Coordinates of C-alpha atoms and ligand atoms in Angstrom, one line a residue:
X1 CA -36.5 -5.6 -12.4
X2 CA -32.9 -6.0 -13.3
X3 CA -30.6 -5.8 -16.3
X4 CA -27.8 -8.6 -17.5
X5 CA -24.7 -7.2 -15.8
X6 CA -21.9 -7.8 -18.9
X7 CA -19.8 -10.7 -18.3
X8 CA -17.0 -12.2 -19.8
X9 CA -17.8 -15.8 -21.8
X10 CA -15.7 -18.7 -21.2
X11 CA -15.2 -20.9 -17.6
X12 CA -12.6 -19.2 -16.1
X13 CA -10.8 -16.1 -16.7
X14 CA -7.6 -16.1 -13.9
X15 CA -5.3 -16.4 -17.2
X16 CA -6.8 -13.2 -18.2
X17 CA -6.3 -11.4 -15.3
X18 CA -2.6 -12.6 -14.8
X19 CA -2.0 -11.6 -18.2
X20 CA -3.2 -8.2 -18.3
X21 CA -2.4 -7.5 -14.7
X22 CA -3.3 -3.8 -13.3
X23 CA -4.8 -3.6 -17.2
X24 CA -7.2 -6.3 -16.6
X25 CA -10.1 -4.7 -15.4
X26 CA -9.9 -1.5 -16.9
X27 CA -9.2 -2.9 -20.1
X28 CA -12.5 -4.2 -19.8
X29 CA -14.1 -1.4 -18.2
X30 CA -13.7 -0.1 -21.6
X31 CA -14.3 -2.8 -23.7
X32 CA -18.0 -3.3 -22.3
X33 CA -18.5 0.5 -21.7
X34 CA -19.5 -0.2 -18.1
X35 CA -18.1 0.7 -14.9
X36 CA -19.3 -3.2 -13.3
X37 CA -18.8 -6.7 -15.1
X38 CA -18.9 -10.2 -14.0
X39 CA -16.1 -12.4 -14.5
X40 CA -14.8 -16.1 -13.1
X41 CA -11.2 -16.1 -11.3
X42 CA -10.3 -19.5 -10.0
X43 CA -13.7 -21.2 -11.0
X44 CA -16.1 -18.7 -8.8
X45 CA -18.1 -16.2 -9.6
X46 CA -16.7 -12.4 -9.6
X47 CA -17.9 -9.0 -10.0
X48 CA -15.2 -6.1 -11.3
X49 CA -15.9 -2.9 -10.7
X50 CA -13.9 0.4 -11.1
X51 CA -14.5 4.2 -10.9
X52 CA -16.2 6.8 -8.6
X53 CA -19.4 5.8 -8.5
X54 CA -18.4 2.3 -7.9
X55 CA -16.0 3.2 -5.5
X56 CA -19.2 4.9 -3.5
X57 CA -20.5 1.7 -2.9
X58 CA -17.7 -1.0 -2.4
X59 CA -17.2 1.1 0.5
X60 CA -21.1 1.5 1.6
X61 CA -21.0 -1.1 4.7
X62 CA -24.8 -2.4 3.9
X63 CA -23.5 -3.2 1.0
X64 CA -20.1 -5.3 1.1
X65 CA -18.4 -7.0 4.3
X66 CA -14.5 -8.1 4.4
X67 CA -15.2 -10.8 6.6
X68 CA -14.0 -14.3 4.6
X69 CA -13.5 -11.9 1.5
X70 CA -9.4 -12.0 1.6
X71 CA -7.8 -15.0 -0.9
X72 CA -5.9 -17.1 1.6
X73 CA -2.7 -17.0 -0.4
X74 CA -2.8 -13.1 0.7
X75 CA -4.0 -14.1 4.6
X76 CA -1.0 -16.6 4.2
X77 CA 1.7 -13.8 3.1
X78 CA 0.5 -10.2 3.3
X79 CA -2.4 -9.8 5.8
X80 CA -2.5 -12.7 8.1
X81 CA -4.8 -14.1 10.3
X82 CA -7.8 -12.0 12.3
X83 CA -6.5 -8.7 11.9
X84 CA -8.4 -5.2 10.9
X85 CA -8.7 -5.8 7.2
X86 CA -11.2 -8.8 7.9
X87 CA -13.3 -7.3 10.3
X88 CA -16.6 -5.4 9.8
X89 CA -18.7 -3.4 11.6
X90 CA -18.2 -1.7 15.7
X91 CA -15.4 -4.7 15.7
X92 CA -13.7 -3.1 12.7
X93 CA -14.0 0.5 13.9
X94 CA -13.2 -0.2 17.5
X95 CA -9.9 -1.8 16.4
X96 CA -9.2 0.9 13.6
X97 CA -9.6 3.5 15.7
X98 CA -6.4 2.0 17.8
X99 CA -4.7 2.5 14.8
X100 CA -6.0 5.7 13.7
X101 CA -4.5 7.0 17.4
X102 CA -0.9 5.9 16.1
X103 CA -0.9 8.8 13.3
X104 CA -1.1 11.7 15.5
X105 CA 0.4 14.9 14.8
X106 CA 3.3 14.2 17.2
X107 CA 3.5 10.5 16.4
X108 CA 4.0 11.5 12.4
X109 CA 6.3 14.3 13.1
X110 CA 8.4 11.5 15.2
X111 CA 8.4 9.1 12.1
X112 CA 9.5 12.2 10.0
X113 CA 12.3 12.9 12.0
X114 CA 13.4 9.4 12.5
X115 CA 13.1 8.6 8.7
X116 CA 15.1 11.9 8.1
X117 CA 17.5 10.1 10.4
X118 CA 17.9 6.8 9.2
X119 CA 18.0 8.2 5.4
X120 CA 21.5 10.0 6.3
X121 CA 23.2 7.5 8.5
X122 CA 22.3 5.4 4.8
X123 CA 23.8 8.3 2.7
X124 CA 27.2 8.7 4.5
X125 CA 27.7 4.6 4.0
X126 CA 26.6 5.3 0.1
X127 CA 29.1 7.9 -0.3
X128 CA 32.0 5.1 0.0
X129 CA 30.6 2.9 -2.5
X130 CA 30.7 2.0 -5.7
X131 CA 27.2 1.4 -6.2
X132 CA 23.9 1.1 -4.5
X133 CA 20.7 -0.8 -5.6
X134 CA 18.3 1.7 -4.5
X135 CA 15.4 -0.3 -3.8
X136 CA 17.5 -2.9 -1.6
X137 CA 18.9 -0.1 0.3
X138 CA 15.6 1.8 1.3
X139 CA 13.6 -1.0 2.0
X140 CA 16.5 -1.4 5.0
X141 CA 16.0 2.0 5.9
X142 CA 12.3 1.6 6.1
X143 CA 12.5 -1.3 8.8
X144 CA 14.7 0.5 10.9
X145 CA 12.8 3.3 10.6
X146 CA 9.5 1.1 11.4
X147 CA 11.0 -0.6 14.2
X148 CA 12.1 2.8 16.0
X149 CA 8.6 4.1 15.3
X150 CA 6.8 1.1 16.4
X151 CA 8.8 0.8 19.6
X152 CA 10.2 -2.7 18.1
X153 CA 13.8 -3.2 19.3
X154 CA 15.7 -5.5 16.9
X155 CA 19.5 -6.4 17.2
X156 CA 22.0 -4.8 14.8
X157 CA 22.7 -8.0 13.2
X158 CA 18.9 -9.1 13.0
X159 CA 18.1 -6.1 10.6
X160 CA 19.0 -7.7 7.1
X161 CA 16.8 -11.0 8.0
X162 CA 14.3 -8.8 9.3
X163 CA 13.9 -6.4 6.3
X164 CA 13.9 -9.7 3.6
X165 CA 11.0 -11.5 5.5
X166 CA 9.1 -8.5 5.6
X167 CA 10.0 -7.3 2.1
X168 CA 9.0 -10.9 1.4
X169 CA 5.2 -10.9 2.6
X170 CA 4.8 -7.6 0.1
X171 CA 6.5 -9.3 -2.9
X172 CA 5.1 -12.7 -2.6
X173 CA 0.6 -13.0 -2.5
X174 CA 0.6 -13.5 -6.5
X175 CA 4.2 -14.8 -6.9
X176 CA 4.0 -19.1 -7.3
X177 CA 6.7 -21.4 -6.2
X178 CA 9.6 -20.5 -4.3
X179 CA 8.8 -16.8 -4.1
X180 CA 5.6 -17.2 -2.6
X181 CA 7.0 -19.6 -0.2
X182 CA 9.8 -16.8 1.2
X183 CA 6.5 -14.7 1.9
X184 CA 4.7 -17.6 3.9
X185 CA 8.1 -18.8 5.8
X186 CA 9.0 -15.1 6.5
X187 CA 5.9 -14.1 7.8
X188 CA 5.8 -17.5 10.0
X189 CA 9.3 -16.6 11.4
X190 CA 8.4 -13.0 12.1
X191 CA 5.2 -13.5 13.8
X192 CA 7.0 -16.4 16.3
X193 CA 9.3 -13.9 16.8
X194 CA 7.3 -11.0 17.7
X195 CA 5.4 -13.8 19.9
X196 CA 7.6 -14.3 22.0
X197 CA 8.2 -10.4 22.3
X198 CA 4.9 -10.0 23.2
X199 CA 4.9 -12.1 26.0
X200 CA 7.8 -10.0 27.3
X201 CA 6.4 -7.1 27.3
X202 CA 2.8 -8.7 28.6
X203 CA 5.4 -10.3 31.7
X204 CA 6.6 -6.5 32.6
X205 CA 10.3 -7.7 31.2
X206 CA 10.3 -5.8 28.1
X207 CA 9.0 -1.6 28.6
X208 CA 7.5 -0.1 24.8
X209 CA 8.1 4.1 24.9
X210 CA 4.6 5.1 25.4
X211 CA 2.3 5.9 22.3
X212 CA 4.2 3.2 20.2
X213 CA 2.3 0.8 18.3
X214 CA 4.1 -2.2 19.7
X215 CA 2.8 -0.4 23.3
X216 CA -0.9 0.2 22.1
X217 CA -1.5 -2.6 20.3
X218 CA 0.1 -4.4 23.3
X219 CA -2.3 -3.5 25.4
X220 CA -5.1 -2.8 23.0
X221 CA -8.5 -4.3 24.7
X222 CA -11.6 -6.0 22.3
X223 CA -15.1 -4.6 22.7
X224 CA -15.2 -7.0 25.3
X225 CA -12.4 -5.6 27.1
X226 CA -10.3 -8.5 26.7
X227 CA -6.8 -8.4 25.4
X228 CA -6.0 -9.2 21.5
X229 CA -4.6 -13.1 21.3
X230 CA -0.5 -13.0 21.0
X231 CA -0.7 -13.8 17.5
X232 CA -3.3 -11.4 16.8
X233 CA -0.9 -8.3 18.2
X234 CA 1.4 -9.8 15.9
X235 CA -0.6 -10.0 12.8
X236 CA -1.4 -6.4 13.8
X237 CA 2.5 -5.5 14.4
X238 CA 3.1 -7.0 11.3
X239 CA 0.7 -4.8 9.6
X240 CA 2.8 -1.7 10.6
X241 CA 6.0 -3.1 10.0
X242 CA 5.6 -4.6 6.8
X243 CA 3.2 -1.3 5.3
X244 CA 6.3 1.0 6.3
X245 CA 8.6 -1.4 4.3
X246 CA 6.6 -1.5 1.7
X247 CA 7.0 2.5 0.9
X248 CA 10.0 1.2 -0.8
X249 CA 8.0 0.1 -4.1
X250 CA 6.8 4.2 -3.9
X251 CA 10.1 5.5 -3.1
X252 CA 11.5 3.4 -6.2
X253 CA 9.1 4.9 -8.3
X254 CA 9.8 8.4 -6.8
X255 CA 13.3 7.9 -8.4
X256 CA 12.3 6.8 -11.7
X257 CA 9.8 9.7 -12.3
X258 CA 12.9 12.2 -11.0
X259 CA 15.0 10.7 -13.6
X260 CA 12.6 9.9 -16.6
X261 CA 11.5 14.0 -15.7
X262 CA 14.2 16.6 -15.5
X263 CA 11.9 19.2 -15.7
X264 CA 10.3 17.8 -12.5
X265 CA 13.7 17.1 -10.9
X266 CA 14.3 21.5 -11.9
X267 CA 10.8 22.5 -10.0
X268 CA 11.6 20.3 -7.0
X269 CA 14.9 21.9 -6.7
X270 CA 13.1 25.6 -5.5
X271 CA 11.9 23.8 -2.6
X272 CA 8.2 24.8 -2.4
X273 CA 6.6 22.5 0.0
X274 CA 3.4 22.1 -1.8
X275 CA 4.9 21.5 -5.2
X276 CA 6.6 18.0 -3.1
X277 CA 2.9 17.3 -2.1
X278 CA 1.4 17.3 -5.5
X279 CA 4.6 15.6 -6.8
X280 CA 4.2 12.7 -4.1
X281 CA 0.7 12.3 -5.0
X282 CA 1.1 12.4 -8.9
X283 CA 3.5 9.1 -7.8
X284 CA 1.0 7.4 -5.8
X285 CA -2.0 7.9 -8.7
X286 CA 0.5 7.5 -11.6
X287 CA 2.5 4.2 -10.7
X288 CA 1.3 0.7 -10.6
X289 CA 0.8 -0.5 -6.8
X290 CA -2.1 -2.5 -5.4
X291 CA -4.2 -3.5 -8.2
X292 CA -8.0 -4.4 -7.2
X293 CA -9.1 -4.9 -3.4
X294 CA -11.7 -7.2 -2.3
X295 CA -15.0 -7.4 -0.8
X296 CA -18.4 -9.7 -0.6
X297 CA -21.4 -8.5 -1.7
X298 CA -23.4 -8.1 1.9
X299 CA -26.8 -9.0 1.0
X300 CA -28.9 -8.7 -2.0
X301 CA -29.2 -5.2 -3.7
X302 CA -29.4 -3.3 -7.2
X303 CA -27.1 -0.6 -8.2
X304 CA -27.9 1.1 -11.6
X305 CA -29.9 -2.0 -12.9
X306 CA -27.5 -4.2 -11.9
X307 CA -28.2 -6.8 -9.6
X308 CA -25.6 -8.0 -6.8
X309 CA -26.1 -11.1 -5.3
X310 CA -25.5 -11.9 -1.5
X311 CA -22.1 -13.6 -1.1
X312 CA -20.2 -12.4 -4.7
X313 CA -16.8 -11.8 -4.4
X314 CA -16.1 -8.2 -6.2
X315 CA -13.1 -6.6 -6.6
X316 CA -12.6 -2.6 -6.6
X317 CA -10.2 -1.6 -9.1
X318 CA -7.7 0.5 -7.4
X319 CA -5.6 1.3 -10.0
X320 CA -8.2 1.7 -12.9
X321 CA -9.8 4.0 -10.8
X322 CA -6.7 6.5 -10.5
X323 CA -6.5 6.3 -14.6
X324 CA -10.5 6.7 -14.9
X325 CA -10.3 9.1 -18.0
X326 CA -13.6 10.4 -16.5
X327 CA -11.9 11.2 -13.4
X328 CA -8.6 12.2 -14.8
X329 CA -7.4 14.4 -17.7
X330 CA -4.9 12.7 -19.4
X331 CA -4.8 9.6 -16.9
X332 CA -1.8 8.6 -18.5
X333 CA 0.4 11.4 -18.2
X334 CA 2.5 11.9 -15.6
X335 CA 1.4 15.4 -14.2
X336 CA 1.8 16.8 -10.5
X337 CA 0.5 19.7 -11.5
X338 CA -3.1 18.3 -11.5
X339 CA -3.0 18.3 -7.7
X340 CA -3.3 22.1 -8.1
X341 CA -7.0 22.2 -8.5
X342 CA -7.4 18.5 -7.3
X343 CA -11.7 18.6 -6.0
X344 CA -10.8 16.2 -3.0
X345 CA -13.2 12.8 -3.3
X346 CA -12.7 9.9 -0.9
X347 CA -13.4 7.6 -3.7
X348 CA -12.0 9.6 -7.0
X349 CA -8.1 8.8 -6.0
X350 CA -7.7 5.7 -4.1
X351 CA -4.0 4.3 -4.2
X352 CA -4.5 3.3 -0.9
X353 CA -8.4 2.2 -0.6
X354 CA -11.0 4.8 -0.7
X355 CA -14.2 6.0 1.9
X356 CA -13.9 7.0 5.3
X357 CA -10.7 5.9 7.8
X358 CA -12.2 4.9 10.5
X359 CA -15.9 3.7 9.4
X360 CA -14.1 2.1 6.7
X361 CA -11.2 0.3 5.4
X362 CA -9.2 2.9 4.2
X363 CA -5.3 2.6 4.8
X364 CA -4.4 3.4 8.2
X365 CA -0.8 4.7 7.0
X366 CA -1.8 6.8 4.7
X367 CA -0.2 10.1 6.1
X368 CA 2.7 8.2 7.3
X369 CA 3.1 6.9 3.4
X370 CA 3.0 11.1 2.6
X371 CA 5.4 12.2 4.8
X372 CA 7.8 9.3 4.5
X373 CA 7.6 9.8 1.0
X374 CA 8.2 13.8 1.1
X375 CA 11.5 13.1 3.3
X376 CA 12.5 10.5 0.6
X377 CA 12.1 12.8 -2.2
X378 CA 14.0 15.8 -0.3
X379 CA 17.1 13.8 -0.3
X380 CA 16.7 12.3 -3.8
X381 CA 16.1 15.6 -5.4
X382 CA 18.0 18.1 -2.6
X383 CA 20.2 16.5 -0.8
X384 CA 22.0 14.3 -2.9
X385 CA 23.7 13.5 -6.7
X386 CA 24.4 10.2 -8.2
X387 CA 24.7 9.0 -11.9
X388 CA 21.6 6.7 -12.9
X389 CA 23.9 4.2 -15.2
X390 CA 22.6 2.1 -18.0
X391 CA 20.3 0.3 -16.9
X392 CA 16.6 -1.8 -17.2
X393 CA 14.4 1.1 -15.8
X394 CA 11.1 -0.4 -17.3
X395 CA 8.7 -1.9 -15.2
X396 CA 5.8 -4.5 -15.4
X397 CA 2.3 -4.1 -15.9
X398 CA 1.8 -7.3 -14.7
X399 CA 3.8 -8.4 -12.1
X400 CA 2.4 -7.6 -8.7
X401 CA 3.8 -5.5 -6.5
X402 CA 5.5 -4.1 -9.9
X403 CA 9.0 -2.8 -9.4
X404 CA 11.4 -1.2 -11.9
X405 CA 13.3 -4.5 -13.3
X406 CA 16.8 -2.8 -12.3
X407 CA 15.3 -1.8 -8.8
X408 CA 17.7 1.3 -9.8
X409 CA 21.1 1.5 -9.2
X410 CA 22.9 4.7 -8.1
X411 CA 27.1 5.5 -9.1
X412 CA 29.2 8.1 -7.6
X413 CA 26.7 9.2 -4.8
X414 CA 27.4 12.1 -3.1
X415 CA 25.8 15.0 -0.5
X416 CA 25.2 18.3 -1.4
X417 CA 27.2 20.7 1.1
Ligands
HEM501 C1 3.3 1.6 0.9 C2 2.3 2.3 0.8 C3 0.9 1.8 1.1 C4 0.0 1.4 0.2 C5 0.0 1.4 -1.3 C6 -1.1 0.9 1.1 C7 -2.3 0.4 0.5 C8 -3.4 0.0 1.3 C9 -4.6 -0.5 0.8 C10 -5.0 -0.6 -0.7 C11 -5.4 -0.9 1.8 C12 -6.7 -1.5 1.7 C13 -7.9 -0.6 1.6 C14 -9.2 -1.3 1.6 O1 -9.2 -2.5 1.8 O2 -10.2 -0.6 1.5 C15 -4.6 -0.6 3.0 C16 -5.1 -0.9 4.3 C17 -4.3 -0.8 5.4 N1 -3.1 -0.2 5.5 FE1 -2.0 0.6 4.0 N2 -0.8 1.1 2.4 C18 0.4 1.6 2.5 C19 1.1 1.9 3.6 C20 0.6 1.7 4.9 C21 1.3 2.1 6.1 C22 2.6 2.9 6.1 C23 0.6 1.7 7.1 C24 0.9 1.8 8.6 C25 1.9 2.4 9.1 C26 -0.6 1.0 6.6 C27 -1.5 0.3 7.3 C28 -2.7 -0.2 6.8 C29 -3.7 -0.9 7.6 C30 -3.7 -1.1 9.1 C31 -4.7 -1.2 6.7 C32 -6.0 -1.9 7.0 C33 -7.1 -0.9 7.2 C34 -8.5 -1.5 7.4 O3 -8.7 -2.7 7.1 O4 -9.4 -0.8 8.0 N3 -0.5 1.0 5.2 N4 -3.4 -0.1 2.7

């Protein structure tokens, strides 16, 4: 025996959602009193779900499967074809684990130091101009710093073209027209590119440092012990490339919560390591990111009355689920200090995908988000001043990725001696 699940009336409800955006499900999640609901995006049956409890069992593997569960206007710009986030099962965890060995101790400290690198090389050019969009500026600093860490040479003069088509396939998946066009032509371009780098390093004429990603995934082998296809190393490249870049939309959002939050700004100043911590994770619960993640129901089941049927597409709401008032005190107040006491759940705060790393789809780059975030913050808050001008600080709760409309400009930037 089964109860109704609530649903919304009407044919189709994709206007809805790309009205209400990140609000969408949780506006409803209110509205029905229930932590599940079913829905229609795009003529097709959908289940919404949002919270703990739900979180528990998007990521139960009897329960929901990736494979086919990705919209292809996100396969075509952000993801791409055959890599981890479609796969299920040993064939999922065999190639996760690959990508679990990237975030060693000694392989994070190295992105640390190189991002702490690349950060000042970008703050002595800053100090000789007039101005500096922020955003711009450290999404370049992120794909330098990505292609060091990956073991990805670029030329000098390929960095700017490099950094748009990857900054492209993150701001593109909901966009229409021309904007989601720049996502599908720049991820085209980059993964012919890295192609053809593949084959040089599979021909012995280009060497990866050891322990790189470009090097494992490289020579990654399948459970079959064959090597990946070229253009599934570079879906996988891409995946690493394009994440780091993407720390950007974070490290924008680091800046506005500095600025809309003296006080913050004067309890980052003493430097207390585990005050940054809490700070960087109030940023990634707080601010708008990814919305909802996706999944199909595995095979039949009930969950608290409910029944799911095989083959439903359901989305997780990600960022409903980090302003569960159930969850949360005051979900809607910026607060590091609730870190503090924070009770650790997998599936409680999930700005990056909930569960377990390697049985499940959790982000792989989630302790490289961390620490290239804490570096970020040390120079915003310690290392350097600037005037925030006038400016359109707000951001959209609709638009997806959201970014502050002004993607903040800097004046008079200088280091602290
Ligand atoms: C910018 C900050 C980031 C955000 C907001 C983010 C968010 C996410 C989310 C929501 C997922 C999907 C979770 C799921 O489906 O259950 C994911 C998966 C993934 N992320 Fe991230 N991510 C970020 C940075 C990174 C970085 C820096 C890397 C690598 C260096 C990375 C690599 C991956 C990979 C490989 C997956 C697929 C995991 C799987 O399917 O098993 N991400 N990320």
């Amino acid at each position: 025996m089964s109860n109704t699940m609530p649903h919304e009336d009407g044919i189709d409800h994709t206007l809805s959602l790309m009205r209400e955006g990140y609000l969408y499900i949780l506006n409803r999640r209110r509205s029905f009193n229930s932590d599940v609901f079913e829905t229609r995006f795009l003529g097709r049956k959908t289940i919404c779900m949002g919270g703990k409890e739900a979180a528990e069992i998007f990521y139960d593997p009897e329960k929901f499967k990736r494979e086919g569960a990705a919209p292809n206007r996100l396969k075509e710009t952000m993801f791409g074809k055959n890599g981890v986030q479609g796969l299920d099962g040993q064939k999922h965890r065999h190639r996760k684990e690959m990508f679990m060995s990237l975030m060693s101790p000694n392989n994070l400290k190295r992105l640390t130091d190189i991002t702490n690198e690349e950060w000042q090389t970008a703050v002595n050019k800053w100090e000789s101009l007039d101005q500096i969009t922020l955003y711009e500026e450290v999404q370049e600093i992120l794909c330098r710093v990505a292609c060091r860490w990956a073991g990805v040479p670029v030329q000098e003069d390929g960095i700017k073209n490099l950094t748009n088509d990857l900054a492209a396939m993150i701001e593109s998946p909901a966009a229409v027209g021309p904007s989601h066009w720049k996502g599908r032509n720049g991820r085209n371009r980059v993964e012919k590119w890295l192609g053809e780098l593949i084959t040089s390093v599979r021909d012995g004429q280009v060497e990866p440092p050891e322990n790189t990603a470009l090097d494992r995934i490289v020579w990654h082998r399948d459970l079959d012990k064959n090597l990946l296809d070229t253009e599934v190393v570079a879906v996988e490249v891409i995946n690493i490339l394009r994440s780091i870049v993407a720390i950007a939309l974070f490290i924008n959002f680091i800046a506005l919560a500095v600025h809309h939050y003296p006080e913050e700004r004067e309890k980052l100043k003493l430097g207390d390591e585990k005050y940054a911590q809490m700070f960087v994770q109030e940023v990634r619960r707080y601010y708008p990111f990814f919305p909802f993640i996706t999944a199909l129901v595995k095979k039949d089941f009930i969950w608290n009355n409910f029944r799911f049927e095989k083959d439903t597409l359901t989305f997780l709401d990600l960022y409903g689920t980090n302003h569960d008032p159930k969850i949360w005190e005051n979900p809607d107040r910026f607060n590091p200090q609730r870190f503090a006491e924070w009770k650790k759940s997998p599936f409680s705060f999930i700005p990056q995908g909930g569960g377990d790393y390697l049985w499940g789809h959790r982000c792989a780059g989630e302790w490289a988000t961390i620490e290239v975030m804490k570096v970020s913050l040390d120079f915003l808050v310690n290392r350097l001043e600037y005037d925030v001008p006038d400016q359109d600080l707000s951001y959209s709760m609709v638009n997806m990725p959201s970014i502050p409309h002004s993607k903040i400009i800097f004046k008079n930037i200088k280091q602290k001696r």
